[in-house]
Amino acid sequence: MRRAILFLLTAVLGSALAATPAQGAFGLNGLEVEFLTEAGDLERQAGNHPFEMGTAFNLNTIEERGGGQYIDGAIRDLDIEQALGFAGNPSAVPRCTTLEFLDRSGGVNNCADSSAIGFTSGQIASYGNIASFDPVPVYLLEPAPGTAGKIAFWVQDVPIAVDLGLTQAPPYRVFAKLQNIPGVVEVVSAQLTAWGNPADPDHDTERGRCRETFALDSCPANIAEKPLITLPRRCSGPLQTLFRAIPWWTGDPLA
């Protein structure tokens, strides 16, 4: 039987509110969505292109008597609906092909640095141990049929893809959807940073292969700068971001 749990994050433009952590039972906590300026301050101006956008979540964990820590249900699907009026530009950078992304014959994938839009990091669980994985680059890929965009990244030799698009019913929010996350990657927490303008030279030391190898000090995009993210142009009240999570194994279904 399938169990889906909804988490609603309400935040003022540019700020993030975290949900209170829960103990046991499948679920998310520590939800964050924030928009930052180049100085690291919260971006509060409606309609602006932030320097970066951060999204984060944690899964509830259970601590065993022997000291091991486990997640209470590995996440299978995750849907995130952005605040009303949030906009993304899927043509901000060139798209990497799926074949280029999956080809790691040289130790890193073959996506061009210009197709990188940010990076992600987090923690995964394995046999009662929780380990962090270093930040890895996130690339814009050619979208699947029926979607507006796709981003993808590698976590310990496992490819993870996220479909992007608009909800089919009004008010047509931008969504990010992860489906059938491989069971070998038991996510404990994740943080994803997307750049408001991916081609900005300020990201040269963090872009693409500079996140995958220590051999390079700078990875310029060498493309025209175009904004990827635009904040809602009007905000008469708190903005809401919706997180929906479904685990691989479940108990009784929840409405």
mmCIF file of C-alpha atoms in Angstrom:
data_model
loop_
_atom_site.group_PDB
_atom_site.id
_atom_site.type_symbol
_atom_site.label_atom_id
_atom_site.label_comp_id
_atom_site.label_asym_id
_atom_site.label_seq_id
_atom_site.Cartn_x
_atom_site.Cartn_y
_atom_site.Cartn_z
ATOM 1 C CA MET A 1 0.000 0.000 0.000
ATOM 2 C CA ARG A 2 1.197 3.511 -0.750
ATOM 3 C CA ARG A 3 1.478 6.259 1.805
ATOM 4 C CA ALA A 4 1.872 9.890 0.806
ATOM 5 C CA ILE A 5 2.612 12.663 3.274
ATOM 6 C CA LEU A 6 2.233 16.354 2.502
ATOM 7 C CA PHE A 7 4.399 19.057 4.052
ATOM 8 C CA LEU A 8 3.518 22.720 3.616
ATOM 9 C CA LEU A 9 6.278 25.276 4.029
ATOM 10 C CA THR A 10 5.066 28.856 4.382
ATOM 11 C CA ALA A 11 7.725 31.504 3.999
ATOM 12 C CA VAL A 12 8.019 35.231 3.484
ATOM 13 C CA LEU A 13 9.763 36.110 0.231
ATOM 14 C CA GLY A 14 13.460 35.489 0.668
ATOM 15 C CA SER A 15 13.235 33.833 4.067
ATOM 16 C CA ALA A 16 12.888 30.208 5.105
ATOM 17 C CA LEU A 17 10.943 28.555 7.904
ATOM 18 C CA ALA A 18 11.912 25.075 9.079
ATOM 19 C CA ALA A 19 9.362 22.507 10.190
ATOM 20 C CA THR A 20 9.769 21.077 13.683
ATOM 21 C CA PRO A 21 11.728 17.786 13.537
ATOM 22 C CA ALA A 22 9.665 14.658 14.111
ATOM 23 C CA GLN A 23 10.865 11.500 15.813
ATOM 24 C CA GLY A 24 10.251 8.198 14.054
ATOM 25 C CA ALA A 25 7.623 7.483 11.404
ATOM 26 C CA PHE A 26 8.313 8.281 7.772
ATOM 27 C CA GLY A 27 8.349 11.996 7.118
ATOM 28 C CA LEU A 28 10.342 15.122 6.364
ATOM 29 C CA ASN A 29 11.639 17.796 8.681
ATOM 30 C CA GLY A 30 13.978 20.769 8.440
ATOM 31 C CA LEU A 31 12.294 22.028 5.270
ATOM 32 C CA GLU A 32 13.946 25.120 3.806
ATOM 33 C CA VAL A 33 13.527 27.284 0.724
ATOM 34 C CA GLU A 34 15.538 30.480 0.608
ATOM 35 C CA PHE A 35 16.706 33.071 -1.909
ATOM 36 C CA LEU A 36 19.994 34.865 -1.328
ATOM 37 C CA THR A 37 21.832 37.896 -2.657
ATOM 38 C CA GLU A 38 25.500 37.805 -3.663
ATOM 39 C CA ALA A 39 26.361 39.108 -0.180
ATOM 40 C CA GLY A 40 24.565 36.155 1.400
ATOM 41 C CA ASP A 41 21.622 38.211 2.624
ATOM 42 C CA LEU A 42 18.019 37.199 2.091
ATOM 43 C CA GLU A 43 16.687 38.430 -1.263
ATOM 44 C CA ARG A 44 13.416 40.235 -0.533
ATOM 45 C CA GLN A 45 12.792 42.194 -3.733
ATOM 46 C CA ALA A 46 9.841 40.807 -5.714
ATOM 47 C CA GLY A 47 10.651 40.042 -9.356
ATOM 48 C CA ASN A 48 14.413 39.921 -8.817
ATOM 49 C CA HIS A 49 16.827 37.255 -10.002
ATOM 50 C CA PRO A 50 18.475 35.982 -6.792
ATOM 51 C CA PHE A 51 22.170 35.150 -6.686
ATOM 52 C CA GLU A 52 21.202 31.629 -5.587
ATOM 53 C CA MET A 53 18.274 29.567 -4.365
ATOM 54 C CA GLY A 54 18.627 26.936 -1.667
ATOM 55 C CA THR A 55 16.270 24.015 -1.047
ATOM 56 C CA ALA A 56 16.783 21.527 1.781
ATOM 57 C CA PHE A 57 15.048 18.722 3.669
ATOM 58 C CA ASN A 58 15.781 15.956 6.177
ATOM 59 C CA LEU A 59 14.145 12.573 6.667
ATOM 60 C CA ASN A 60 13.045 11.444 10.110
ATOM 61 C CA THR A 61 15.507 9.010 11.663
ATOM 62 C CA ILE A 62 15.421 6.385 14.423
ATOM 63 C CA GLU A 63 18.373 5.793 16.725
ATOM 64 C CA GLU A 64 18.945 2.189 17.782
ATOM 65 C CA ARG A 65 20.230 1.174 21.222
ATOM 66 C CA GLY A 66 23.541 0.118 19.745
ATOM 67 C CA GLY A 67 24.103 3.616 18.446
ATOM 68 C CA GLY A 68 23.117 3.041 14.813
ATOM 69 C CA GLN A 69 20.828 5.517 13.125
ATOM 70 C CA TYR A 70 18.247 4.580 10.517
ATOM 71 C CA ILE A 71 15.717 6.388 8.396
ATOM 72 C CA ASP A 72 12.122 5.318 8.979
ATOM 73 C CA GLY A 73 11.295 4.534 5.352
ATOM 74 C CA ALA A 74 13.465 5.197 2.292
ATOM 75 C CA ILE A 75 12.066 7.945 0.106
ATOM 76 C CA ARG A 76 10.809 6.826 -3.315
ATOM 77 C CA ASP A 77 9.107 9.915 -4.759
ATOM 78 C CA LEU A 78 9.426 13.585 -3.882
ATOM 79 C CA ASP A 79 7.339 16.395 -5.361
ATOM 80 C CA ILE A 80 8.018 20.068 -4.638
ATOM 81 C CA GLU A 81 5.614 22.781 -5.800
ATOM 82 C CA GLN A 82 7.169 26.234 -5.749
ATOM 83 C CA ALA A 83 5.560 29.410 -4.497
ATOM 84 C CA LEU A 84 2.915 30.989 -6.711
ATOM 85 C CA GLY A 85 4.573 33.271 -9.270
ATOM 86 C CA PHE A 86 8.001 31.636 -9.077
ATOM 87 C CA ALA A 87 9.451 31.262 -12.588
ATOM 88 C CA GLY A 88 12.348 29.385 -14.156
ATOM 89 C CA ASN A 89 13.994 29.743 -17.562
ATOM 90 C CA PRO A 90 14.841 26.308 -19.072
ATOM 91 C CA SER A 91 16.870 27.989 -21.821
ATOM 92 C CA ALA A 92 19.202 29.847 -19.448
ATOM 93 C CA VAL A 93 22.063 27.443 -20.248
ATOM 94 C CA PRO A 94 22.735 24.837 -22.963
ATOM 95 C CA ARG A 95 21.241 21.416 -22.283
ATOM 96 C CA CYS A 96 23.370 18.354 -21.755
ATOM 97 C CA THR A 97 22.162 15.193 -23.472
ATOM 98 C CA THR A 98 21.272 12.116 -21.439
ATOM 99 C CA LEU A 99 24.056 10.162 -23.135
ATOM 100 C CA GLU A 100 26.630 12.810 -22.252
ATOM 101 C CA PHE A 101 25.459 12.826 -18.655
ATOM 102 C CA LEU A 102 25.549 9.024 -18.311
ATOM 103 C CA ASP A 103 28.945 8.627 -20.017
ATOM 104 C CA ARG A 104 31.497 8.586 -17.206
ATOM 105 C CA SER A 105 34.204 6.751 -19.121
ATOM 106 C CA GLY A 106 36.668 9.486 -18.230
ATOM 107 C CA GLY A 107 35.829 9.406 -14.536
ATOM 108 C CA VAL A 108 33.414 12.342 -14.826
ATOM 109 C CA ASN A 109 30.400 12.805 -17.052
ATOM 110 C CA ASN A 110 30.688 14.495 -20.433
ATOM 111 C CA CYS A 111 28.329 17.390 -19.793
ATOM 112 C CA ALA A 112 29.804 20.772 -20.684
ATOM 113 C CA ASP A 113 30.512 23.084 -17.755
ATOM 114 C CA SER A 114 28.162 25.587 -19.383
ATOM 115 C CA SER A 115 25.193 23.280 -18.657
ATOM 116 C CA ALA A 116 25.791 23.312 -14.877
ATOM 117 C CA ILE A 117 23.179 25.219 -12.861
ATOM 118 C CA GLY A 118 24.401 24.597 -9.295
ATOM 119 C CA PHE A 119 25.359 21.810 -6.935
ATOM 120 C CA THR A 120 23.897 19.494 -4.299
ATOM 121 C CA SER A 121 25.135 17.729 -1.174
ATOM 122 C CA GLY A 122 23.672 15.747 1.679
ATOM 123 C CA GLN A 123 23.741 12.533 3.676
ATOM 124 C CA ILE A 124 22.839 8.929 2.875
ATOM 125 C CA ALA A 125 22.269 5.926 5.160
ATOM 126 C CA SER A 126 23.914 2.534 4.846
ATOM 127 C CA TYR A 127 23.652 -0.337 7.360
ATOM 128 C CA GLY A 128 23.009 1.926 10.314
ATOM 129 C CA ASN A 129 25.671 4.444 9.395
ATOM 130 C CA ILE A 130 25.042 7.916 8.032
ATOM 131 C CA ALA A 131 27.652 9.399 5.734
ATOM 132 C CA SER A 132 27.868 12.762 3.999
ATOM 133 C CA PHE A 133 28.556 13.076 0.296
ATOM 134 C CA ASP A 134 30.586 15.972 -1.037
ATOM 135 C CA PRO A 135 28.892 18.631 -3.165
ATOM 136 C CA VAL A 136 28.363 17.397 -6.728
ATOM 137 C CA PRO A 137 27.419 19.441 -9.795
ATOM 138 C CA VAL A 138 23.845 19.701 -11.011
ATOM 139 C CA TYR A 139 23.298 19.901 -14.779
ATOM 140 C CA LEU A 140 20.423 20.954 -17.000
ATOM 141 C CA LEU A 141 19.487 18.055 -19.291
ATOM 142 C CA GLU A 142 17.208 17.648 -22.256
ATOM 143 C CA PRO A 143 13.700 17.306 -20.814
ATOM 144 C CA ALA A 144 11.547 14.205 -20.932
ATOM 145 C CA PRO A 145 8.394 14.368 -23.118
ATOM 146 C CA GLY A 146 5.664 16.373 -21.429
ATOM 147 C CA THR A 147 8.017 18.264 -19.118
ATOM 148 C CA ALA A 148 9.601 21.692 -19.412
ATOM 149 C CA GLY A 149 13.007 20.804 -18.068
ATOM 150 C CA LYS A 150 15.205 18.287 -16.287
ATOM 151 C CA ILE A 151 18.150 18.552 -13.954
ATOM 152 C CA ALA A 152 20.387 15.666 -12.906
ATOM 153 C CA PHE A 153 23.347 14.806 -10.713
ATOM 154 C CA TRP A 154 25.325 11.786 -9.480
ATOM 155 C CA VAL A 155 25.341 10.473 -5.905
ATOM 156 C CA GLN A 156 27.932 7.744 -5.303
ATOM 157 C CA ASP A 157 27.808 6.465 -8.883
ATOM 158 C CA VAL A 158 23.993 6.563 -8.971
ATOM 159 C CA PRO A 159 22.330 9.020 -11.397
ATOM 160 C CA ILE A 160 19.443 11.066 -9.986
ATOM 161 C CA ALA A 161 17.104 13.003 -12.310
ATOM 162 C CA VAL A 162 14.540 15.669 -11.421
ATOM 163 C CA ASP A 163 11.752 16.606 -13.850
ATOM 164 C CA LEU A 164 10.600 20.235 -13.963
ATOM 165 C CA GLY A 165 7.358 21.661 -15.250
ATOM 166 C CA LEU A 166 4.058 23.347 -14.442
ATOM 167 C CA THR A 167 1.152 21.814 -12.586
ATOM 168 C CA GLN A 168 -1.762 20.978 -14.886
ATOM 169 C CA ALA A 169 -4.396 22.840 -12.884
ATOM 170 C CA PRO A 170 -4.560 26.510 -11.886
ATOM 171 C CA PRO A 171 -2.749 28.380 -10.446
ATOM 172 C CA TYR A 172 0.000 26.556 -12.453
ATOM 173 C CA ARG A 173 2.888 26.371 -10.030
ATOM 174 C CA VAL A 174 6.410 25.337 -11.048
ATOM 175 C CA PHE A 175 7.133 21.818 -9.791
ATOM 176 C CA ALA A 176 10.182 19.621 -9.281
ATOM 177 C CA LYS A 177 9.511 15.878 -9.303
ATOM 178 C CA LEU A 178 11.781 12.972 -8.360
ATOM 179 C CA GLN A 179 10.326 9.549 -9.101
ATOM 180 C CA ASN A 180 11.586 6.075 -8.204
ATOM 181 C CA ILE A 181 14.714 7.250 -6.413
ATOM 182 C CA PRO A 182 17.004 4.186 -6.487
ATOM 183 C CA GLY A 183 16.726 2.178 -3.286
ATOM 184 C CA VAL A 184 20.507 1.917 -3.030
ATOM 185 C CA VAL A 185 20.557 5.651 -2.241
ATOM 186 C CA GLU A 186 18.774 5.985 1.105
ATOM 187 C CA VAL A 187 18.661 9.755 1.432
ATOM 188 C CA VAL A 188 18.851 11.155 4.967
ATOM 189 C CA SER A 189 19.173 14.824 4.040
ATOM 190 C CA ALA A 190 19.761 16.900 0.937
ATOM 191 C CA GLN A 191 20.572 20.488 0.072
ATOM 192 C CA LEU A 192 20.449 21.815 -3.478
ATOM 193 C CA THR A 193 21.788 25.196 -4.532
ATOM 194 C CA ALA A 194 20.607 26.585 -7.877
ATOM 195 C CA TRP A 195 22.195 29.747 -9.234
ATOM 196 C CA GLY A 196 19.985 32.631 -10.250
ATOM 197 C CA ASN A 197 22.329 33.326 -13.171
ATOM 198 C CA PRO A 198 24.345 30.139 -13.849
ATOM 199 C CA ALA A 199 26.785 31.788 -16.285
ATOM 200 C CA ASP A 200 27.873 34.435 -13.760
ATOM 201 C CA PRO A 201 31.707 34.291 -13.499
ATOM 202 C CA ASP A 202 31.349 34.324 -9.704
ATOM 203 C CA HIS A 203 30.464 30.612 -10.004
ATOM 204 C CA ASP A 204 33.524 29.656 -12.064
ATOM 205 C CA THR A 205 35.273 27.866 -9.189
ATOM 206 C CA GLU A 206 32.153 25.832 -8.303
ATOM 207 C CA ARG A 207 30.830 24.986 -11.773
ATOM 208 C CA GLY A 208 30.717 21.560 -13.379
ATOM 209 C CA ARG A 209 34.040 19.709 -13.410
ATOM 210 C CA CYS A 210 35.437 21.996 -10.707
ATOM 211 C CA ARG A 211 33.055 20.169 -8.366
ATOM 212 C CA GLU A 212 34.085 16.740 -9.662
ATOM 213 C CA THR A 213 37.856 17.029 -9.813
ATOM 214 C CA PHE A 214 40.572 18.846 -7.912
ATOM 215 C CA ALA A 215 42.591 19.249 -11.095
ATOM 216 C CA LEU A 216 40.794 22.421 -12.177
ATOM 217 C CA ASP A 217 40.750 25.794 -10.438
ATOM 218 C CA SER A 218 38.302 27.515 -12.767
ATOM 219 C CA CYS A 219 35.485 26.238 -14.985
ATOM 220 C CA PRO A 220 34.026 29.213 -16.888
ATOM 221 C CA ALA A 221 30.714 28.850 -18.680
ATOM 222 C CA ASN A 222 31.817 30.932 -21.692
ATOM 223 C CA ILE A 223 28.206 31.703 -22.606
ATOM 224 C CA ALA A 224 25.985 34.772 -22.436
ATOM 225 C CA GLU A 225 24.508 35.409 -19.003
ATOM 226 C CA LYS A 226 20.783 34.637 -18.740
ATOM 227 C CA PRO A 227 18.733 34.416 -15.530
ATOM 228 C CA LEU A 228 17.525 30.965 -14.543
ATOM 229 C CA ILE A 229 15.321 32.011 -11.607
ATOM 230 C CA THR A 230 12.835 34.867 -11.237
ATOM 231 C CA LEU A 231 11.103 35.521 -7.935
ATOM 232 C CA PRO A 232 7.331 36.110 -7.767
ATOM 233 C CA ARG A 233 6.522 39.617 -8.939
ATOM 234 C CA ARG A 234 3.743 40.115 -6.396
ATOM 235 C CA CYS A 235 3.528 38.931 -2.810
ATOM 236 C CA SER A 236 0.546 40.165 -0.827
ATOM 237 C CA GLY A 237 1.192 37.646 1.939
ATOM 238 C CA PRO A 238 3.258 34.615 2.941
ATOM 239 C CA LEU A 239 4.410 32.386 0.086
ATOM 240 C CA GLN A 240 3.917 28.630 0.251
ATOM 241 C CA THR A 241 6.041 25.763 -1.000
ATOM 242 C CA LEU A 242 4.537 22.270 -0.948
ATOM 243 C CA PHE A 243 6.615 19.133 -0.317
ATOM 244 C CA ARG A 244 5.039 15.711 -0.971
ATOM 245 C CA ALA A 245 6.962 12.521 -0.110
ATOM 246 C CA ILE A 246 6.211 8.823 -0.676
ATOM 247 C CA PRO A 247 8.364 6.007 0.828
ATOM 248 C CA TRP A 248 9.396 2.702 -0.750
ATOM 249 C CA TRP A 249 7.909 0.646 2.056
ATOM 250 C CA THR A 250 4.813 1.703 3.954
ATOM 251 C CA GLY A 251 2.334 0.794 6.628
ATOM 252 C CA ASP A 252 -1.306 1.852 6.540
ATOM 253 C CA PRO A 253 -2.075 4.494 3.914
ATOM 254 C CA LEU A 254 -2.694 8.072 4.990
ATOM 255 C CA ALA A 255 -5.326 10.252 3.359
#
